[in-house]
Amino acid sequence: MDFQDRLIVAMGDSLAAGEGSPDKPGLYNTSENWKGEIRRTGTVKPVLWESPQCHRSKISGPARAAKSLENRHTSVTFISAACSGAQLWHLIDTRYAGREEIFGSLPPQTDAIKAAVGLRGRPIDALLIAVGLNDLHFSTIIENCSTNWKGGNCVAKPACWPGGTLFGKYIPPDMIGKHLDCHGSGGIADQIKALPAKFGALATALKLKLPTARSVYLTGYPSNVFKGGACGSLHFNGVGISAGEAAQMHGWGLQLTQMISNESGRHGWKKPVDLGPLFDSHSYCAGWNGKLLPPGPNGWFTTYEWSWRTQGDKFGTAHPNAAGHVAYGNAFRRAISFR
């Protein structure tokens, strides 16, 4: 009988890590102020993660895909270095504190996987990567739009995000260490233009550090997350993510998906797994059940309220929930081929 052990590796950001879908959800007491901002007031049961530093879950989409490949003829070894909040440089050559800096900073993800499998170690049968969205500072865009009291374009040129302009020159976040109020260059259009060079650097890093990777699969992100506008605290008293702002986010998300597809072709990677159409009818408000209940079965995203309730923080907001990660894992499973 022919028996095989496959090695599946995951790298990337919160999507690959499983942010919004912890191994075991916690239970937290919360309060909400007049602006719709939620804070944790007590802990009933703490959340459990495979990696608390990275908010990495054993039930993420990549982990589910790897497990689903097992059968009586095939075992699967799954390794993940994915970390919530990671940008492209954190896969290539830059250390990262993680979502919660617990044990000091983490090595670049390609270095972490290299150490785990060895430069000339066993072949990586499938390398699953989700990265690029944080390079556009999308979480800050969501936060700015959900507290968009003064109007203005909160999508194309957020008023405040990590990095900005100083005397006309773009200053990246790792050089200033904190938010810098700014307008102008460094907006989302400029960040998208910078992606090809970053993906080129990633391709070089993979060839040098992980030369045994047989197949590389990138992920396209769900782009129409707030279809029709947000709900709950993200649209508090009619202020927040409007249908128009949601449409703008969708447009930029489509551009990112196209960029990921182009870069996959340019570097000889497999056709990306496009989650956009899969999630389109399961948007943020599709399963809205009110602030005190989890989304219904048609909702595949963790709400702001439910993130605070089950994780004790805001970071799970607008990330796939357990149902979303089941769909994500199935999409990867259908894409992976060992031929």
GROMACS .gro file of C-alpha atoms in nm:
model
  339
    1MET     CA    1   0.000   0.000   0.000
    2ASP     CA    2   0.133   0.341  -0.099
    3PHE     CA    3   0.141   0.569   0.209
    4GLN     CA    4   0.240   0.938   0.197
    5ASP     CA    5   0.305   1.212   0.450
    6ARG     CA    6   0.242   1.558   0.307
    7LEU     CA    7   0.386   1.879   0.446
    8ILE     CA    8   0.153   2.180   0.434
    9VAL     CA    9   0.284   2.519   0.548
   10ALA     CA   10   0.092   2.842   0.611
   11MET     CA   11   0.228   3.196   0.634
   12GLY     CA   12   0.079   3.541   0.633
   13ASP     CA   13  -0.154   3.767   0.827
   14SER     CA   14  -0.470   3.745   1.036
   15LEU     CA   15  -0.669   3.570   0.762
   16ALA     CA   16  -0.422   3.279   0.754
   17ALA     CA   17  -0.377   3.284   1.131
   18GLY     CA   18  -0.747   3.256   1.212
   19GLU     CA   19  -0.812   3.589   1.383
   20GLY     CA   20  -1.182   3.607   1.471
   21SER     CA   21  -1.207   3.229   1.514
   22PRO     CA   22  -1.013   3.131   1.829
   23ASP     CA   23  -0.958   2.769   1.934
   24LYS     CA   24  -1.194   2.823   2.226
   25PRO     CA   25  -1.385   3.152   2.248
   26GLY     CA   26  -1.372   3.333   2.577
   27LEU     CA   27  -1.645   3.523   2.756
   28TYR     CA   28  -1.592   3.884   2.857
   29ASN     CA   29  -1.803   4.151   3.018
   30THR     CA   30  -1.809   4.473   2.819
   31SER     CA   31  -1.944   4.826   2.825
   32GLU     CA   32  -2.025   5.067   2.543
   33ASN     CA   33  -2.001   5.445   2.551
   34TRP     CA   34  -2.218   5.700   2.370
   35LYS     CA   35  -1.994   5.682   2.061
   36GLY     CA   36  -2.046   5.308   2.024
   37GLU     CA   37  -1.693   5.228   2.146
   38ILE     CA   38  -1.671   4.905   2.344
   39ARG     CA   39  -1.428   4.826   2.626
   40ARG     CA   40  -1.368   4.513   2.830
   41THR     CA   41  -1.479   4.540   3.193
   42GLY     CA   42  -1.420   4.187   3.318
   43THR     CA   43  -1.327   3.829   3.229
   44VAL     CA   44  -1.563   3.537   3.284
   45LYS     CA   45  -1.361   3.289   3.075
   46PRO     CA   46  -1.038   3.370   2.887
   47VAL     CA   47  -1.002   3.310   2.515
   48LEU     CA   48  -0.768   3.029   2.408
   49TRP     CA   49  -0.540   3.049   2.104
   50GLU     CA   50  -0.282   2.806   1.968
   51SER     CA   51  -0.055   3.113   1.967
   52PRO     CA   52  -0.178   3.401   2.184
   53GLN     CA   53   0.103   3.620   2.051
   54CYS     CA   54  -0.020   3.581   1.692
   55HIS     CA   55  -0.390   3.513   1.756
   56ARG     CA   56  -0.328   3.193   1.561
   57SER     CA   57  -0.597   2.927   1.573
   58LYS     CA   58  -0.601   2.554   1.512
   59ILE     CA   59  -0.931   2.595   1.329
   60SER     CA   60  -0.814   2.853   1.074
   61GLY     CA   61  -0.889   2.797   0.707
   62PRO     CA   62  -0.538   2.668   0.622
   63ALA     CA   63  -0.539   2.434   0.925
   64ARG     CA   64  -0.880   2.299   0.824
   65ALA     CA   65  -0.764   2.249   0.464
   66ALA     CA   66  -0.457   2.054   0.580
   67LYS     CA   67  -0.662   1.831   0.809
   68SER     CA   68  -0.916   1.760   0.536
   69LEU     CA   69  -0.640   1.619   0.314
   70GLU     CA   70  -0.577   1.331   0.551
   71ASN     CA   71  -0.714   0.987   0.469
   72ARG     CA   72  -0.611   0.625   0.523
   73HIS     CA   73  -0.337   0.661   0.262
   74THR     CA   74  -0.218   1.012   0.348
   75SER     CA   75  -0.105   1.182   0.667
   76VAL     CA   76  -0.045   1.556   0.683
   77THR     CA   77   0.210   1.755   0.880
   78PHE     CA   78   0.090   2.113   0.915
   79ILE     CA   79   0.311   2.405   1.021
   80SER     CA   80   0.194   2.764   1.045
   81ALA     CA   81   0.388   3.084   1.110
   82ALA     CA   82   0.092   3.308   1.021
   83CYS     CA   83   0.049   3.601   1.256
   84SER     CA   84  -0.231   3.853   1.291
   85GLY     CA   85  -0.127   4.200   1.180
   86ALA     CA   86   0.165   4.083   0.967
   87GLN     CA   87   0.264   4.272   0.653
   88LEU     CA   88   0.469   4.148   0.360
   89TRP     CA   89   0.800   4.254   0.513
   90HIS     CA   90   0.723   4.040   0.819
   91LEU     CA   91   0.734   3.737   0.591
   92ILE     CA   92   1.057   3.846   0.425
   93ASP     CA   93   1.315   4.007   0.652
   94THR     CA   94   1.153   4.205   0.934
   95ARG     CA   95   1.087   4.090   1.290
   96TYR     CA   96   0.739   4.144   1.432
   97ALA     CA   97   0.602   4.180   1.784
   98GLY     CA   98   0.286   3.989   1.698
   99ARG     CA   99  -0.066   4.088   1.789
  100GLU     CA  100   0.035   4.073   2.156
  101GLU     CA  101   0.407   4.096   2.234
  102ILE     CA  102   0.445   3.814   2.486
  103PHE     CA  103   0.782   3.646   2.427
  104GLY     CA  104   0.969   3.924   2.249
  105SER     CA  105   0.961   3.988   1.876
  106LEU     CA  106   0.918   3.706   1.625
  107PRO     CA  107   1.153   3.626   1.335
  108PRO     CA  108   1.044   3.682   0.975
  109GLN     CA  109   0.806   3.404   0.883
  110THR     CA  110   1.025   3.262   0.605
  111ASP     CA  111   1.305   3.229   0.863
  112ALA     CA  112   1.070   3.059   1.110
  113ILE     CA  113   0.961   2.803   0.851
  114LYS     CA  114   1.318   2.754   0.732
  115ALA     CA  115   1.420   2.672   1.088
  116ALA     CA  116   1.130   2.429   1.120
  117VAL     CA  117   1.188   2.232   0.799
  118GLY     CA  118   1.555   2.304   0.721
  119LEU     CA  119   1.698   2.469   0.411
  120ARG     CA  120   1.744   2.132   0.245
  121GLY     CA  121   1.483   1.950   0.450
  122ARG     CA  122   1.175   1.770   0.338
  123PRO     CA  123   0.980   1.921   0.048
  124ILE     CA  124   0.690   2.154   0.124
  125ASP     CA  125   0.402   2.009  -0.075
  126ALA     CA  126   0.186   2.321  -0.049
  127LEU     CA  127   0.272   2.667   0.085
  128LEU     CA  128  -0.044   2.863   0.168
  129ILE     CA  129  -0.006   3.241   0.200
  130ALA     CA  130  -0.248   3.522   0.282
  131VAL     CA  131  -0.075   3.861   0.285
  132GLY     CA  132  -0.109   4.212   0.146
  133LEU     CA  133  -0.416   4.356   0.315
  134ASN     CA  134  -0.227   4.496   0.614
  135ASP     CA  135   0.012   4.671   0.378
  136LEU     CA  136  -0.290   4.881   0.279
  137HIS     CA  137  -0.370   4.950   0.648
  138PHE     CA  138  -0.725   4.827   0.599
  139SER     CA  139  -0.794   4.779   0.969
  140THR     CA  140  -0.721   5.146   1.028
  141ILE     CA  141  -0.945   5.241   0.735
  142ILE     CA  142  -1.229   5.041   0.892
  143GLU     CA  143  -1.172   5.208   1.227
  144ASN     CA  144  -1.158   5.555   1.073
  145CYS     CA  145  -1.474   5.500   0.871
  146SER     CA  146  -1.664   5.355   1.167
  147THR     CA  147  -1.591   5.673   1.366
  148ASN     CA  148  -1.629   5.905   1.070
  149TRP     CA  149  -1.805   6.187   1.252
  150LYS     CA  150  -1.672   6.470   1.038
  151GLY     CA  151  -1.722   6.309   0.700
  152GLY     CA  152  -1.453   6.322   0.433
  153ASN     CA  153  -1.291   6.038   0.247
  154CYS     CA  154  -1.200   5.786   0.515
  155VAL     CA  155  -1.109   5.518   0.260
  156ALA     CA  156  -0.870   5.662   0.005
  157LYS     CA  157  -0.681   5.892   0.243
  158PRO     CA  158  -0.739   5.805   0.608
  159ALA     CA  159  -0.673   6.091   0.847
  160CYS     CA  160  -0.456   5.881   1.074
  161TRP     CA  161  -0.282   5.552   1.020
  162PRO     CA  162   0.058   5.396   1.094
  163GLY     CA  163   0.289   5.600   0.875
  164GLY     CA  164   0.227   5.925   0.695
  165THR     CA  165   0.391   6.228   0.543
  166LEU     CA  166   0.646   6.441   0.720
  167PHE     CA  167   0.783   6.738   0.525
  168GLY     CA  168   0.646   6.580   0.209
  169LYS     CA  169   0.820   6.244   0.257
  170TYR     CA  170   0.641   5.918   0.340
  171ILE     CA  171   0.742   5.779   0.678
  172PRO     CA  172   0.663   5.406   0.724
  173PRO     CA  173   0.516   5.287   1.054
  174ASP     CA  174   0.826   5.108   1.178
  175MET     CA  175   1.019   5.436   1.164
  176ILE     CA  176   0.784   5.640   1.376
  177GLY     CA  177   0.660   5.375   1.617
  178LYS     CA  178   0.310   5.517   1.651
  179HIS     CA  179   0.030   5.684   1.461
  180LEU     CA  180   0.102   6.012   1.288
  181ASP     CA  181  -0.185   6.240   1.185
  182CYS     CA  182  -0.152   6.299   0.814
  183HIS     CA  183  -0.315   6.340   0.478
  184GLY     CA  184  -0.167   6.304   0.135
  185SER     CA  185   0.090   6.056   0.009
  186GLY     CA  186   0.099   5.718   0.175
  187GLY     CA  187  -0.273   5.672   0.105
  188ILE     CA  188  -0.417   5.344  -0.016
  189ALA     CA  189  -0.348   5.414  -0.384
  190ASP     CA  190   0.024   5.459  -0.311
  191GLN     CA  191   0.028   5.143  -0.100
  192ILE     CA  192  -0.120   4.934  -0.382
  193LYS     CA  193   0.141   5.069  -0.623
  194ALA     CA  194   0.413   4.951  -0.383
  195LEU     CA  195   0.287   4.591  -0.370
  196PRO     CA  196   0.460   4.447  -0.682
  197ALA     CA  197   0.803   4.530  -0.543
  198LYS     CA  198   0.711   4.371  -0.211
  199PHE     CA  199   0.576   4.055  -0.375
  200GLY     CA  200   0.895   4.042  -0.582
  201ALA     CA  201   1.096   4.051  -0.260
  202LEU     CA  202   0.877   3.773  -0.120
  203ALA     CA  203   0.940   3.559  -0.429
  204THR     CA  204   1.315   3.605  -0.384
  205ALA     CA  205   1.292   3.516  -0.014
  206LEU     CA  206   1.098   3.198  -0.092
  207LYS     CA  207   1.356   3.087  -0.349
  208LEU     CA  208   1.646   3.150  -0.112
  209LYS     CA  209   1.498   3.028   0.216
  210LEU     CA  210   1.233   2.775   0.115
  211PRO     CA  211   1.360   2.626  -0.211
  212THR     CA  212   1.183   2.295  -0.147
  213ALA     CA  213   0.837   2.453  -0.174
  214ARG     CA  214   0.672   2.272  -0.462
  215SER     CA  215   0.355   2.481  -0.490
  216VAL     CA  216   0.269   2.828  -0.362
  217TYR     CA  217  -0.094   2.934  -0.322
  218LEU     CA  218  -0.190   3.293  -0.241
  219THR     CA  219  -0.531   3.396  -0.111
  220GLY     CA  220  -0.750   3.674  -0.245
  221TYR     CA  221  -0.943   3.845   0.033
  222PRO     CA  222  -1.317   3.880   0.080
  223SER     CA  223  -1.361   4.228  -0.068
  224ASN     CA  224  -1.727   4.310  -0.009
  225VAL     CA  225  -1.721   4.264   0.368
  226PHE     CA  226  -1.950   4.559   0.450
  227LYS     CA  227  -2.186   4.512   0.155
  228GLY     CA  228  -2.456   4.778   0.186
  229GLY     CA  229  -2.286   4.939   0.487
  230ALA     CA  230  -2.210   4.830   0.842
  231CYS     CA  231  -2.448   4.764   1.131
  232GLY     CA  232  -2.441   4.771   1.509
  233SER     CA  233  -2.169   4.977   1.673
  234LEU     CA  234  -1.989   5.024   1.339
  235HIS     CA  235  -2.290   5.224   1.223
  236PHE     CA  236  -2.374   5.378   1.558
  237ASN     CA  237  -2.660   5.630   1.545
  238GLY     CA  238  -2.628   5.645   1.167
  239VAL     CA  239  -2.261   5.741   1.183
  240GLY     CA  240  -2.006   5.493   1.061
  241ILE     CA  241  -1.944   5.278   0.757
  242SER     CA  242  -2.199   5.385   0.498
  243ALA     CA  243  -2.302   5.199   0.183
  244GLY     CA  244  -2.086   5.439  -0.019
  245GLU     CA  245  -1.779   5.383   0.197
  246ALA     CA  246  -1.838   5.008   0.186
  247ALA     CA  247  -1.849   5.028  -0.193
  248GLN     CA  248  -1.517   5.214  -0.195
  249MET     CA  249  -1.360   4.946   0.025
  250HIS     CA  250  -1.499   4.683  -0.211
  251GLY     CA  251  -1.340   4.859  -0.508
  252TRP     CA  252  -0.998   4.873  -0.344
  253GLY     CA  253  -1.037   4.512  -0.234
  254LEU     CA  254  -1.100   4.408  -0.593
  255GLN     CA  255  -0.784   4.591  -0.697
  256LEU     CA  256  -0.589   4.402  -0.431
  257THR     CA  257  -0.734   4.071  -0.549
  258GLN     CA  258  -0.634   4.152  -0.907
  259MET     CA  259  -0.286   4.249  -0.789
  260ILE     CA  260  -0.251   3.916  -0.605
  261SER     CA  261  -0.359   3.732  -0.919
  262ASN     CA  262  -0.112   3.925  -1.134
  263GLU     CA  263   0.174   3.864  -0.893
  264SER     CA  264   0.094   3.493  -0.870
  265GLY     CA  265   0.121   3.465  -1.246
  266ARG     CA  266   0.439   3.673  -1.259
  267HIS     CA  267   0.621   3.454  -1.007
  268GLY     CA  268   0.495   3.114  -1.121
  269TRP     CA  269   0.270   3.053  -0.823
  270LYS     CA  270  -0.059   2.866  -0.842
  271LYS     CA  271  -0.384   3.040  -0.928
  272PRO     CA  272  -0.492   3.228  -0.612
  273VAL     CA  273  -0.783   3.115  -0.402
  274ASP     CA  274  -1.034   3.399  -0.450
  275LEU     CA  275  -1.259   3.431  -0.146
  276GLY     CA  276  -1.449   3.732  -0.282
  277PRO     CA  277  -1.735   3.553  -0.465
  278LEU     CA  278  -1.753   3.287  -0.192
  279PHE     CA  279  -1.815   3.543   0.085
  280ASP     CA  280  -2.019   3.793  -0.117
  281SER     CA  281  -2.360   3.678   0.012
  282HIS     CA  282  -2.230   3.632   0.368
  283SER     CA  283  -2.129   3.988   0.447
  284TYR     CA  284  -2.076   4.151   0.785
  285CYS     CA  285  -2.446   4.230   0.837
  286ALA     CA  286  -2.588   3.921   0.663
  287GLY     CA  287  -2.629   3.733   0.989
  288TRP     CA  288  -2.683   4.031   1.221
  289ASN     CA  289  -2.863   3.920   1.537
  290GLY     CA  290  -2.815   4.228   1.750
  291LYS     CA  291  -2.530   4.329   1.976
  292LEU     CA  292  -2.568   4.053   2.235
  293LEU     CA  293  -2.583   3.750   2.005
  294PRO     CA  294  -2.340   3.594   1.755
  295PRO     CA  295  -2.411   3.627   1.383
  296GLY     CA  296  -2.664   3.385   1.239
  297PRO     CA  297  -2.560   3.103   1.002
  298ASN     CA  298  -2.565   3.332   0.700
  299GLY     CA  299  -2.307   3.564   0.856
  300TRP     CA  300  -1.947   3.458   0.804
  301PHE     CA  301  -1.777   3.752   0.977
  302THR     CA  302  -1.708   3.827   1.342
  303THR     CA  303  -1.880   4.146   1.448
  304TYR     CA  304  -1.719   4.420   1.654
  305GLU     CA  305  -1.948   4.341   1.946
  306TRP     CA  306  -1.883   3.966   1.930
  307SER     CA  307  -1.506   4.014   1.902
  308TRP     CA  308  -1.509   4.204   2.232
  309ARG     CA  309  -1.745   3.949   2.384
  310THR     CA  310  -1.544   3.637   2.289
  311GLN     CA  311  -1.186   3.763   2.244
  312GLY     CA  312  -1.184   4.056   2.484
  313ASP     CA  313  -1.055   4.289   2.212
  314LYS     CA  314  -1.147   4.450   1.879
  315PHE     CA  315  -0.907   4.255   1.660
  316GLY     CA  316  -1.148   3.986   1.545
  317THR     CA  317  -1.378   4.249   1.390
  318ALA     CA  318  -1.460   4.188   1.022
  319HIS     CA  319  -1.255   3.867   1.013
  320PRO     CA  320  -1.411   3.534   0.913
  321ASN     CA  321  -1.576   3.354   1.202
  322ALA     CA  322  -1.578   2.976   1.244
  323ALA     CA  323  -1.828   2.931   0.959
  324GLY     CA  324  -1.620   3.159   0.739
  325HIS     CA  325  -1.305   2.960   0.811
  326VAL     CA  326  -1.483   2.636   0.723
  327ALA     CA  327  -1.563   2.787   0.382
  328TYR     CA  328  -1.209   2.925   0.352
  329GLY     CA  329  -1.060   2.585   0.433
  330ASN     CA  330  -1.285   2.410   0.181
  331ALA     CA  331  -1.177   2.659  -0.087
  332PHE     CA  332  -0.811   2.585  -0.018
  333ARG     CA  333  -0.882   2.211  -0.013
  334ARG     CA  334  -1.036   2.228  -0.361
  335ALA     CA  335  -0.738   2.428  -0.491
  336ILE     CA  336  -0.455   2.212  -0.357
  337SER     CA  337  -0.320   1.953  -0.597
  338PHE     CA  338  -0.019   1.726  -0.544
  339ARG     CA  339   0.015   1.633  -0.911
   0.00000   0.00000   0.00000
